[in-house]
Coordinates of N, CA and C in Angstrom, one line a residue:
M1 N -8.6 -6.7 -15.0 CA -10.1 -6.6 -14.9 C -10.6 -7.1 -13.6
A2 N -11.5 -6.5 -13.0 CA -12.1 -6.9 -11.7 C -12.7 -8.3 -11.8
F3 N -12.5 -9.1 -10.8 CA -13.1 -10.4 -10.7 C -14.2 -10.3 -9.6
D4 N -15.4 -9.8 -10.0 CA -16.5 -9.6 -9.1 C -17.1 -10.8 -8.6
G5 N -16.9 -11.9 -9.3 CA -17.6 -13.2 -8.9 C -17.2 -13.7 -7.6
I6 N -15.9 -13.5 -7.3 CA -15.4 -14.0 -6.0 C -16.0 -13.2 -4.8
V7 N -16.1 -11.8 -5.1 CA -16.7 -11.0 -4.1 C -18.1 -11.4 -3.8
R8 N -18.9 -11.7 -4.8 CA -20.3 -12.1 -4.6 C -20.3 -13.4 -3.9
E9 N -19.4 -14.4 -4.1 CA -19.4 -15.6 -3.4 C -19.1 -15.4 -2.0
I10 N -18.1 -14.6 -1.7 CA -17.7 -14.3 -0.3 C -18.9 -13.6 0.5
E11 N -19.5 -12.7 -0.2 CA -20.6 -12.0 0.5 C -21.8 -12.8 0.7
K12 N -22.0 -13.7 -0.2 CA -23.1 -14.7 0.0 C -22.9 -15.6 1.2
A13 N -21.6 -16.1 1.3 CA -21.3 -16.9 2.4 C -21.3 -16.1 3.7
Q14 N -20.9 -14.9 3.6 CA -20.9 -14.0 4.8 C -22.3 -13.9 5.4
M15 N -23.3 -13.6 4.4 CA -24.7 -13.4 4.9 C -25.2 -14.7 5.6
K16 N -24.8 -15.9 5.1 CA -25.2 -17.1 5.8 C -24.7 -17.1 7.2
E17 N -23.5 -16.7 7.4 CA -22.9 -16.7 8.7 C -23.5 -15.7 9.6
I18 N -23.8 -14.5 9.0 CA -24.4 -13.4 9.8 C -25.8 -13.9 10.3
K19 N -26.5 -14.6 9.5 CA -27.9 -15.0 9.9 C -27.8 -16.1 11.0
K20 N -26.7 -16.7 11.1 CA -26.6 -17.7 12.2 C -26.3 -17.1 13.6
E21 N -25.9 -15.9 13.6 CA -25.6 -15.2 14.9 C -26.8 -15.2 15.8
K22 N -26.6 -15.6 17.0 CA -27.7 -15.4 18.0 C -27.8 -14.0 18.6
F23 N -29.1 -13.6 18.6 CA -29.3 -12.3 19.2 C -29.2 -12.3 20.7
R24 N -28.6 -11.3 21.3 CA -28.5 -11.2 22.8 C -29.9 -11.0 23.4
N25 N -30.2 -11.7 24.4 CA -31.5 -11.5 25.2 C -31.2 -11.0 26.6
Y26 N -30.2 -10.2 26.7 CA -29.8 -9.6 28.0 C -29.3 -8.2 27.8
I27 N -29.2 -7.4 28.9 CA -28.6 -6.1 28.8 C -27.1 -6.3 29.0
G28 N -26.4 -5.9 28.0 CA -24.9 -6.0 28.0 C -24.3 -4.8 28.8
G29 N -23.2 -5.1 29.5 CA -22.5 -4.0 30.2 C -22.0 -2.9 29.3
S30 N -21.8 -3.3 28.0 CA -21.3 -2.3 27.1 C -22.3 -1.3 26.6
I31 N -23.6 -1.5 26.9 CA -24.6 -0.6 26.4 C -25.2 0.3 27.6
L32 N -24.9 0.0 28.8 CA -25.5 0.7 29.9 C -25.2 2.2 30.0
G33 N -24.2 2.6 29.3 CA -23.8 4.0 29.2 C -24.6 4.8 28.2
S34 N -25.5 4.1 27.5 CA -26.4 4.8 26.5 C -27.3 5.8 27.2
E35 N -27.5 6.9 26.6 CA -28.4 8.0 27.1 C -29.9 7.6 27.1
C36 N -30.2 6.6 26.3 CA -31.6 6.2 26.0 C -31.9 4.9 26.8
D37 N -32.7 5.0 27.8 CA -33.1 3.9 28.6 C -33.9 2.9 27.8
R38 N -34.7 3.4 26.8 CA -35.6 2.6 26.0 C -34.8 1.7 25.1
K39 N -33.7 2.3 24.5 CA -32.8 1.5 23.7 C -32.3 0.3 24.4
I40 N -31.9 0.6 25.6 CA -31.3 -0.5 26.5 C -32.3 -1.5 26.7
Q41 N -33.6 -1.1 27.0 CA -34.7 -2.0 27.3 C -35.0 -2.8 26.0
Y42 N -35.0 -2.2 24.9 CA -35.3 -2.9 23.6 C -34.2 -4.0 23.4
N43 N -33.0 -3.7 23.7 CA -31.9 -4.7 23.6 C -32.3 -6.0 24.3
L44 N -33.0 -5.9 25.4 CA -33.4 -7.0 26.2 C -34.7 -7.6 25.7
T45 N -35.7 -6.8 25.3 CA -37.0 -7.3 25.0 C -37.3 -7.5 23.5
H46 N -36.5 -6.8 22.6 CA -36.7 -6.9 21.2 C -35.5 -7.3 20.4
P47 N -34.7 -8.2 20.9 CA -33.4 -8.4 20.2 C -33.6 -8.8 18.7
H48 N -34.7 -9.4 18.4 CA -35.0 -9.8 17.0 C -35.2 -8.7 16.1
L49 N -35.3 -7.5 16.6 CA -35.5 -6.3 15.7 C -34.1 -5.7 15.4
R50 N -33.1 -6.2 15.9 CA -31.8 -5.7 15.6 C -31.5 -5.9 14.1
I51 N -31.0 -4.9 13.4 CA -30.8 -5.0 12.0 C -29.5 -5.7 11.7
L52 N -29.6 -6.8 10.9 CA -28.4 -7.5 10.5 C -27.4 -6.6 9.7
P53 N -26.1 -6.7 10.0 CA -25.2 -5.9 9.2 C -25.0 -6.4 7.8
E54 N -24.8 -5.5 6.9 CA -24.4 -6.0 5.5 C -23.0 -6.6 5.6
P55 N -22.6 -7.4 4.6 CA -21.3 -8.0 4.6 C -20.1 -6.9 4.8
G56 N -20.2 -5.8 4.2 CA -19.2 -4.8 4.3 C -19.0 -4.3 5.7
K57 N -20.2 -4.1 6.4 CA -20.1 -3.6 7.8 C -19.6 -4.7 8.7
Q58 N -20.0 -5.9 8.4 CA -19.6 -7.1 9.2 C -18.0 -7.2 9.1
R59 N -17.5 -6.9 7.9 CA -16.0 -6.9 7.8 C -15.4 -5.9 8.7
I60 N -16.0 -4.7 8.8 CA -15.5 -3.7 9.7 C -15.5 -4.2 11.2
F61 N -16.6 -4.8 11.6 CA -16.6 -5.4 12.9 C -15.5 -6.5 13.1
D62 N -15.4 -7.3 12.1 CA -14.4 -8.4 12.2 C -13.0 -7.9 12.3
M63 N -12.7 -6.8 11.5 CA -11.4 -6.2 11.6 C -11.1 -5.6 12.9
G64 N -12.2 -5.1 13.6 CA -12.1 -4.6 14.9 C -11.6 -5.7 15.9
N65 N -12.2 -6.9 15.7 CA -11.8 -8.0 16.6 C -10.4 -8.5 16.3
I66 N -10.0 -8.4 15.1 CA -8.6 -8.7 14.7 C -7.6 -7.7 15.4
I67 N -8.0 -6.5 15.3 CA -7.1 -5.4 15.9 C -7.0 -5.6 17.4
E68 N -8.2 -6.0 18.1 CA -8.2 -6.3 19.5 C -7.2 -7.4 19.9
S69 N -7.2 -8.5 19.1 CA -6.3 -9.6 19.3 C -4.9 -9.1 19.1
Y70 N -4.6 -8.3 18.2 CA -3.3 -7.8 17.9 C -2.8 -6.9 19.0
L71 N -3.6 -6.0 19.5 CA -3.2 -5.3 20.7 C -2.8 -6.1 21.9
G72 N -3.6 -7.2 22.1 CA -3.2 -8.1 23.1 C -1.9 -8.8 22.9
K73 N -1.6 -9.1 21.7 CA -0.3 -9.7 21.3 C 0.8 -8.7 21.6
L74 N 0.6 -7.4 21.3 CA 1.6 -6.4 21.6 C 1.9 -6.2 23.1
L75 N 0.8 -6.3 23.9 CA 1.0 -6.3 25.3 C 1.9 -7.4 25.8
R76 N 1.6 -8.6 25.3 CA 2.4 -9.7 25.7 C 3.9 -9.6 25.3
I77 N 4.1 -9.1 24.1 CA 5.4 -8.8 23.6 C 6.2 -7.9 24.6
A78 N 5.4 -6.9 25.1 CA 5.9 -5.9 26.1 C 6.0 -6.4 27.5
Q79 N 5.8 -7.8 27.6 CA 6.0 -8.4 29.0 C 4.9 -8.2 30.0
F80 N 3.7 -7.8 29.4 CA 2.5 -7.8 30.3 C 1.9 -9.2 30.4
D81 N 1.5 -9.6 31.6 CA 0.9 -10.8 31.8 C -0.6 -10.7 31.5
L82 N -1.0 -10.9 30.3 CA -2.4 -10.7 29.9 C -3.1 -12.0 29.8
I83 N -4.3 -12.2 30.4 CA -5.1 -13.4 30.2 C -6.4 -12.9 29.6
T84 N -6.9 -13.6 28.5 CA -8.1 -13.2 27.9 C -9.2 -14.3 27.9
E85 N -8.8 -15.6 28.3 CA -9.7 -16.7 28.4 C -9.5 -17.5 29.7
K86 N -10.5 -18.1 30.1 CA -10.4 -19.0 31.3 C -10.0 -20.3 30.7
S87 N -9.7 -21.3 31.6 CA -9.2 -22.6 31.3 C -10.1 -23.3 30.3
D88 N -11.4 -23.0 30.4 CA -12.4 -23.7 29.4 C -12.6 -23.0 28.1
G89 N -11.7 -21.9 27.9 CA -11.7 -21.2 26.6 C -12.8 -20.1 26.5
E90 N -13.6 -19.9 27.6 CA -14.6 -18.9 27.6 C -13.9 -17.5 28.0
Q91 N -14.5 -16.4 27.6 CA -14.1 -15.1 28.1 C -14.4 -14.9 29.5
Y92 N -13.6 -14.1 30.2 CA -14.0 -13.7 31.5 C -15.2 -12.8 31.5
S93 N -16.2 -13.1 32.4 CA -17.5 -12.4 32.2 C -18.2 -12.4 33.6
F94 N -19.3 -11.7 33.7 CA -20.1 -11.7 34.8 C -21.6 -11.8 34.4
K95 N -22.4 -12.2 35.4 CA -23.9 -12.3 35.1 C -24.6 -11.8 36.4
M96 N -25.7 -11.0 36.2 CA -26.5 -10.6 37.3 C -28.0 -10.7 36.9
A97 N -28.8 -10.6 37.9 CA -30.3 -10.7 37.7 C -30.7 -11.9 36.8
N98 N -30.2 -13.0 37.3 CA -30.5 -14.3 36.5 C -30.1 -14.2 35.1
G99 N -29.0 -13.6 34.8 CA -28.5 -13.6 33.5 C -29.1 -12.5 32.6
K100 N -29.9 -11.6 33.1 CA -30.5 -10.6 32.3 C -29.5 -9.4 32.2
I101 N -28.5 -9.4 32.9 CA -27.4 -8.4 32.8 C -26.1 -9.2 32.7
Q102 N -25.3 -8.9 31.6 CA -24.1 -9.7 31.5 C -23.0 -8.8 30.9
G103 N -21.8 -9.2 31.1 CA -20.7 -8.5 30.5 C -19.5 -9.4 30.2
H104 N -18.8 -9.2 29.2 CA -17.6 -10.0 28.8 C -16.4 -9.0 28.6
V105 N -15.4 -9.3 29.4 CA -14.2 -8.4 29.4 C -13.2 -8.9 28.4
D106 N -12.5 -7.9 27.8 CA -11.5 -8.3 26.8 C -10.2 -8.9 27.4
G107 N -9.9 -8.6 28.6 CA -8.8 -9.3 29.3 C -8.5 -8.7 30.6
I108 N -7.6 -9.4 31.3 CA -7.1 -9.0 32.6 C -5.6 -9.0 32.7
L109 N -5.0 -8.0 33.2 CA -3.6 -7.9 33.4 C -3.3 -8.4 34.8
R110 N -2.5 -9.5 34.8 CA -2.2 -10.0 36.2 C -0.8 -9.4 36.7
G111 N 0.0 -8.9 35.8 CA 1.2 -8.3 36.1 C 1.9 -7.7 34.9
G112 N 3.1 -7.1 35.1 CA 3.8 -6.6 34.0 C 4.8 -5.5 34.5
P113 N 5.3 -4.7 33.6 CA 6.2 -3.6 33.9 C 5.6 -2.7 35.1
K114 N 6.5 -2.2 35.9 CA 6.0 -1.5 37.1 C 5.6 0.0 36.7
I115 N 4.7 0.1 35.8 CA 4.2 1.4 35.4 C 2.7 1.6 35.8
M116 N 2.1 0.6 36.4 CA 0.7 0.6 36.7 C 0.4 -0.4 37.8
S117 N -0.8 -0.4 38.4 CA -1.1 -1.4 39.4 C -1.8 -2.6 38.8
Y118 N -1.7 -3.8 39.4 CA -2.3 -5.0 39.0 C -3.0 -5.7 40.2
P119 N -4.1 -6.5 39.9 CA -4.6 -6.8 38.5 C -5.4 -5.6 38.0
A120 N -5.5 -5.6 36.7 CA -6.3 -4.5 36.0 C -7.0 -5.0 34.8
L121 N -8.2 -4.5 34.6 CA -9.0 -4.9 33.4 C -8.4 -4.2 32.2
V122 N -8.5 -4.8 31.1 CA -8.1 -4.2 29.8 C -9.3 -4.2 28.8
E123 N -9.5 -3.1 28.1 CA -10.5 -3.0 27.1 C -9.8 -2.5 25.8
F124 N -10.0 -3.2 24.7 CA -9.4 -2.8 23.4 C -10.5 -2.3 22.5
K125 N -10.1 -1.3 21.7 CA -11.0 -0.7 20.7 C -10.2 -0.4 19.5
S126 N -10.9 -0.1 18.4 CA -10.3 0.5 17.2 C -11.2 1.6 16.7
A127 N -10.6 2.6 16.0 CA -11.4 3.8 15.7 C -10.9 4.3 14.4
K128 N -11.8 5.0 13.6 CA -11.3 5.8 12.4 C -10.5 7.0 12.9
H129 N -9.8 7.6 12.0 CA -8.8 8.6 12.4 C -9.5 9.8 13.1
S130 N -10.6 10.3 12.7 CA -11.2 11.4 13.4 C -11.6 11.1 14.8
S131 N -12.2 9.9 15.0 CA -12.6 9.5 16.4 C -11.3 9.4 17.2
F132 N -10.3 8.7 16.7 CA -9.1 8.5 17.4 C -8.5 9.8 17.9
Q133 N -8.5 10.8 17.0 CA -7.9 12.1 17.4 C -8.6 12.7 18.6
K134 N -10.0 12.5 18.6 CA -10.8 13.0 19.7 C -10.4 12.3 21.0
F135 N -10.2 11.0 20.9 CA -9.8 10.3 22.1 C -8.5 10.8 22.7
K136 N -7.5 11.0 21.7 CA -6.3 11.5 22.2 C -6.4 12.9 22.8
K137 N -7.2 13.8 22.2 CA -7.3 15.1 22.7 C -8.1 15.3 24.0
N138 N -9.2 14.5 24.1 CA -10.1 14.8 25.2 C -10.3 13.6 26.2
G139 N -9.8 12.4 25.9 CA -9.9 11.3 26.7 C -11.3 10.5 26.6
V140 N -11.3 9.3 27.1 CA -12.5 8.5 26.9 C -13.8 9.0 27.6
A141 N -13.6 9.5 28.8 CA -14.8 10.0 29.5 C -15.5 11.1 28.9
S142 N -14.8 12.0 28.2 CA -15.3 13.1 27.5 C -15.9 12.7 26.1
E143 N -15.2 11.8 25.5 CA -15.6 11.5 24.1 C -16.6 10.4 23.9
N144 N -16.6 9.5 24.8 CA -17.5 8.3 24.6 C -18.0 7.8 26.0
Q145 N -19.1 8.3 26.4 CA -19.6 8.0 27.8 C -20.0 6.5 27.8
Q146 N -20.3 5.9 26.7 CA -20.7 4.5 26.7 C -19.5 3.6 27.0
Y147 N -18.4 4.0 26.4 CA -17.2 3.2 26.6 C -16.7 3.4 28.1
F148 N -16.8 4.6 28.5 CA -16.4 4.9 30.0 C -17.3 4.2 30.9
A149 N -18.5 4.2 30.7 CA -19.5 3.4 31.6 C -19.2 1.9 31.5
Q150 N -18.9 1.4 30.3 CA -18.6 0.0 30.2 C -17.4 -0.4 31.1
V151 N -16.3 0.4 31.2 CA -15.2 0.2 32.0 C -15.6 0.2 33.5
Q152 N -16.4 1.2 33.8 CA -16.8 1.4 35.3 C -17.7 0.1 35.7
M153 N -18.6 -0.3 34.9 CA -19.4 -1.4 35.2 C -18.6 -2.7 35.3
Y154 N -17.6 -2.9 34.4 CA -16.8 -4.1 34.5 C -15.9 -4.1 35.7
Q155 N -15.3 -3.0 36.0 CA -14.5 -2.9 37.2 C -15.3 -3.3 38.4
K156 N -16.5 -2.8 38.6 CA -17.3 -3.1 39.7 C -17.7 -4.6 39.8
C157 N -18.2 -5.1 38.6 CA -18.8 -6.5 38.6 C -17.7 -7.5 38.6
M158 N -16.6 -7.2 38.2 CA -15.5 -8.1 38.2 C -14.6 -8.0 39.5
N159 N -14.9 -7.0 40.3 CA -14.3 -6.7 41.5 C -12.7 -6.5 41.3
I160 N -12.4 -5.8 40.2 CA -11.0 -5.4 39.9 C -11.0 -3.9 39.7
T161 N -10.8 -3.2 40.8 CA -11.0 -1.7 40.8 C -9.7 -0.9 40.7
N162 N -8.6 -1.5 40.4 CA -7.4 -0.8 40.0 C -7.7 -0.1 38.7
D163 N -6.9 1.0 38.4 CA -7.1 1.7 37.1 C -7.2 0.7 36.0
A164 N -8.1 0.8 35.1 CA -8.2 -0.1 34.0 C -7.4 0.5 32.8
L165 N -6.9 -0.4 32.0 CA -6.1 0.0 30.8 C -7.1 0.0 29.6
W166 N -7.2 1.1 29.0 CA -8.1 1.3 27.8 C -7.2 1.6 26.6
M167 N -7.3 0.8 25.6 CA -6.4 1.0 24.4 C -7.2 1.1 23.1
V168 N -6.8 2.0 22.2 CA -7.5 2.1 20.9 C -6.4 2.2 19.9
M169 N -6.7 1.5 18.7 CA -5.8 1.6 17.6 C -6.5 2.4 16.4
N170 N -5.7 3.4 15.8 CA -6.2 4.1 14.7 C -6.2 3.2 13.4
K171 N -7.4 3.0 12.9 CA -7.5 2.0 11.8 C -6.9 2.6 10.5
D172 N -6.5 3.9 10.5 CA -5.9 4.4 9.3 C -4.4 4.4 9.2
N173 N -3.8 4.5 10.4 CA -2.3 4.6 10.4 C -1.7 3.7 11.5
S174 N -2.5 2.9 12.2 CA -2.1 2.0 13.3 C -1.5 2.6 14.5
E175 N -1.7 3.9 14.7 CA -1.2 4.6 15.9 C -2.0 4.0 17.1
I176 N -1.4 4.0 18.3 CA -2.1 3.5 19.4 C -2.2 4.6 20.5
Y177 N -3.4 4.7 21.1 CA -3.6 5.6 22.2 C -4.0 4.7 23.4
A178 N -3.4 4.9 24.5 CA -3.7 4.2 25.8 C -4.0 5.1 26.9
E179 N -4.9 4.7 27.8 CA -5.3 5.6 28.9 C -5.6 4.7 30.1
L180 N -5.2 5.1 31.3 CA -5.6 4.5 32.5 C -6.9 5.1 33.0
I181 N -7.9 4.3 33.3 CA -9.2 4.9 33.7 C -9.4 4.5 35.2
P182 N -9.5 5.5 36.1 CA -9.7 5.2 37.5 C -11.2 4.7 37.7
H183 N -11.3 4.0 38.7 CA -12.7 3.5 39.1 C -13.4 4.6 39.9
H184 N -14.7 4.7 39.5 CA -15.6 5.7 40.2 C -16.8 4.9 40.8
P185 N -16.6 4.5 42.1 CA -17.7 3.6 42.7 C -19.1 4.1 42.6
S186 N -19.3 5.4 42.9 CA -20.7 5.9 42.8 C -21.3 5.9 41.5
F187 N -20.5 6.2 40.5 CA -21.0 6.1 39.1 C -21.3 4.7 38.7
A188 N -20.4 3.8 39.1 CA -20.7 2.3 38.8 C -22.0 1.9 39.4
E189 N -22.2 2.3 40.7 CA -23.4 1.9 41.4 C -24.6 2.5 40.7
S190 N -24.5 3.7 40.1 CA -25.6 4.3 39.4 C -26.0 3.5 38.2
L191 N -25.0 2.9 37.6 CA -25.2 2.0 36.4 C -26.0 0.7 36.8
I192 N -25.7 0.2 38.0 CA -26.4 -1.0 38.5 C -27.8 -0.6 38.8
D193 N -28.0 0.6 39.4 CA -29.4 1.1 39.7 C -30.2 1.3 38.4
K194 N -29.5 1.8 37.4 CA -30.1 2.0 36.1 C -30.6 0.7 35.5
A195 N -29.8 -0.3 35.5 CA -30.1 -1.6 35.0 C -31.3 -2.2 35.8
D196 N -31.3 -2.0 37.1 CA -32.4 -2.5 37.9 C -33.7 -1.8 37.6
R197 N -33.6 -0.5 37.3 CA -34.8 0.3 37.0 C -35.4 -0.2 35.7
I198 N -34.5 -0.5 34.7 CA -35.0 -1.0 33.4 C -35.6 -2.3 33.5
L199 N -35.0 -3.2 34.3 CA -35.6 -4.5 34.5 C -36.9 -4.5 35.2
Q200 N -37.0 -3.6 36.2 CA -38.3 -3.5 36.9 C -39.4 -3.0 36.0
A201 N -39.1 -2.0 35.1 CA -40.0 -1.5 34.2 C -40.5 -2.6 33.2
T202 N -39.5 -3.4 32.8 CA -39.8 -4.4 31.9 C -40.8 -5.5 32.5
D203 N -40.4 -5.8 33.8 CA -41.3 -6.8 34.5 C -42.7 -6.3 34.7
N204 N -42.8 -5.0 34.8 CA -44.2 -4.4 34.9 C -44.8 -3.9 33.6
D205 N -44.3 -4.4 32.5 CA -44.8 -4.1 31.1 C -44.9 -2.6 30.9
M206 N -43.9 -1.9 31.4 CA -43.8 -0.4 31.2 C -42.6 -0.1 30.3
L207 N -42.9 0.8 29.4 CA -41.8 1.3 28.5 C -40.9 2.3 29.3
C208 N -39.6 2.2 29.2 CA -38.7 3.2 29.7 C -38.8 4.5 28.9
D209 N -38.3 5.6 29.4 CA -38.4 6.9 28.7 C -37.4 6.8 27.5
R210 N -37.7 7.5 26.5 CA -36.7 7.7 25.4 C -35.6 8.7 25.9
G211 N -34.5 8.6 25.2 CA -33.4 9.5 25.6 C -33.5 10.8 24.8
Y212 N -34.4 10.8 23.7 CA -34.4 11.9 22.8 C -35.9 12.2 22.5
L213 N -36.2 13.5 22.2 CA -37.5 14.0 22.0 C -38.0 14.0 20.6
D214 N -37.0 13.8 19.7 CA -37.3 13.8 18.3 C -36.8 12.6 17.5
K215 N -37.7 11.9 16.8 CA -37.3 10.7 16.2 C -36.2 11.0 15.0
N216 N -36.1 12.2 14.6 CA -35.1 12.6 13.6 C -33.8 13.0 14.2
N217 N -33.7 12.9 15.6 CA -32.4 13.1 16.2 C -31.4 12.0 15.6
W218 N -30.2 12.3 15.4 CA -29.3 11.4 14.7 C -29.1 10.1 15.5
H219 N -29.2 10.2 16.8 CA -29.1 8.9 17.6 C -30.2 8.0 17.2
C220 N -31.5 8.6 17.1 CA -32.6 7.8 16.7 C -32.6 7.3 15.3
K221 N -32.0 8.1 14.4 CA -32.0 7.7 13.0 C -31.1 6.4 12.8
F222 N -30.1 6.2 13.6 CA -29.3 5.1 13.5 C -29.5 4.0 14.5
C223 N -30.7 4.1 15.1 CA -31.0 3.1 16.2 C -31.8 1.9 15.5
D224 N -31.5 0.7 15.8 CA -32.1 -0.5 15.3 C -33.6 -0.5 15.6
F225 N -34.0 0.1 16.7 CA -35.4 0.0 17.3 C -36.2 1.3 17.0
R226 N -35.8 2.1 16.0 CA -36.4 3.4 15.7 C -37.9 3.2 15.4
E227 N -38.2 2.3 14.5 CA -39.6 2.0 14.0 C -40.4 1.6 15.2
E228 N -40.0 0.6 15.9 CA -40.7 0.1 17.1 C -40.9 1.2 18.1
C229 N -39.9 1.9 18.4 CA -40.0 2.9 19.4 C -41.0 4.0 19.1
W230 N -41.0 4.5 17.9 CA -41.9 5.6 17.6 C -43.2 5.3 17.0
K231 N -43.5 4.0 16.9 CA -44.8 3.7 16.4 C -45.9 4.0 17.4
E232 N -47.2 4.1 17.0 CA -48.2 4.3 18.0 C -48.4 2.9 18.7
M233 N -48.4 3.0 20.0 CA -48.6 1.8 20.8 C -49.9 1.9 21.5
E234 N -50.9 1.2 21.0 CA -52.3 1.4 21.5 C -52.5 0.4 22.7
S235 N -51.9 -0.7 22.6 CA -52.2 -1.7 23.6 C -51.0 -2.0 24.6
G236 N -50.1 -1.1 24.6 CA -48.9 -1.3 25.5 C -47.9 -2.3 25.0
P237 N -46.8 -2.4 25.6 CA -45.7 -3.2 25.2 C -46.1 -4.8 25.3
E238 N -45.5 -5.5 24.3 CA -45.7 -6.9 24.3 C -44.3 -7.6 24.2
W239 N -43.9 -8.3 25.2 CA -42.7 -9.1 25.2 C -42.7 -10.2 26.2
D240 N -41.7 -11.0 26.0 CA -41.6 -12.2 26.9 C -40.1 -12.4 27.1
V241 N -39.7 -12.0 28.3 CA -38.2 -12.2 28.5 C -38.1 -13.0 29.8

């Protein structure tokens, strides 16, 4: 017979932990590839509107972090010299625009088997089977522009422009797909320009353009800022960043 009481206790404790999480008040390098400038802007100006995940969804996120750590372990077993933390225990990261733009990298390869160039950035992901198959068939740049942009931004801002190693594990069968992503300086620079444009609009109390024309677009339906974005704004934006 099911013992539901323990699940309730676990999820109650999870919600307490979820509510302790601090919202980001900066533009993360991982979101700059979004097609919607306003969503990126709201991540900076309205972090309090982000919808807290339910315990089940939080467990999905947590399992993704566990998989990322495991992929790092596999690289080390394979004799890659992977570093994921600085001497103070913090992630390798970068900050720009007085901290309003930030990024945290999963790791840096300092050396390893002679099959690629070093140093190189590493980004780990996990994916359900259907998404994993698309990555295998079409590659990161075609299947997920946001992931691709994240790598380009990190390569530029960390000044590590050798091909980056991008790895994803299939959450259904543990298959691994890996890809080397070349650096594209002009695209990376366009991301910096995009971030600057969004910051300037914010400083001038201007809303950035939406990426989509219909609030029923599936991107908008699953956006934390949907209600704020599509409401009637009679007096203009109000924020303090």
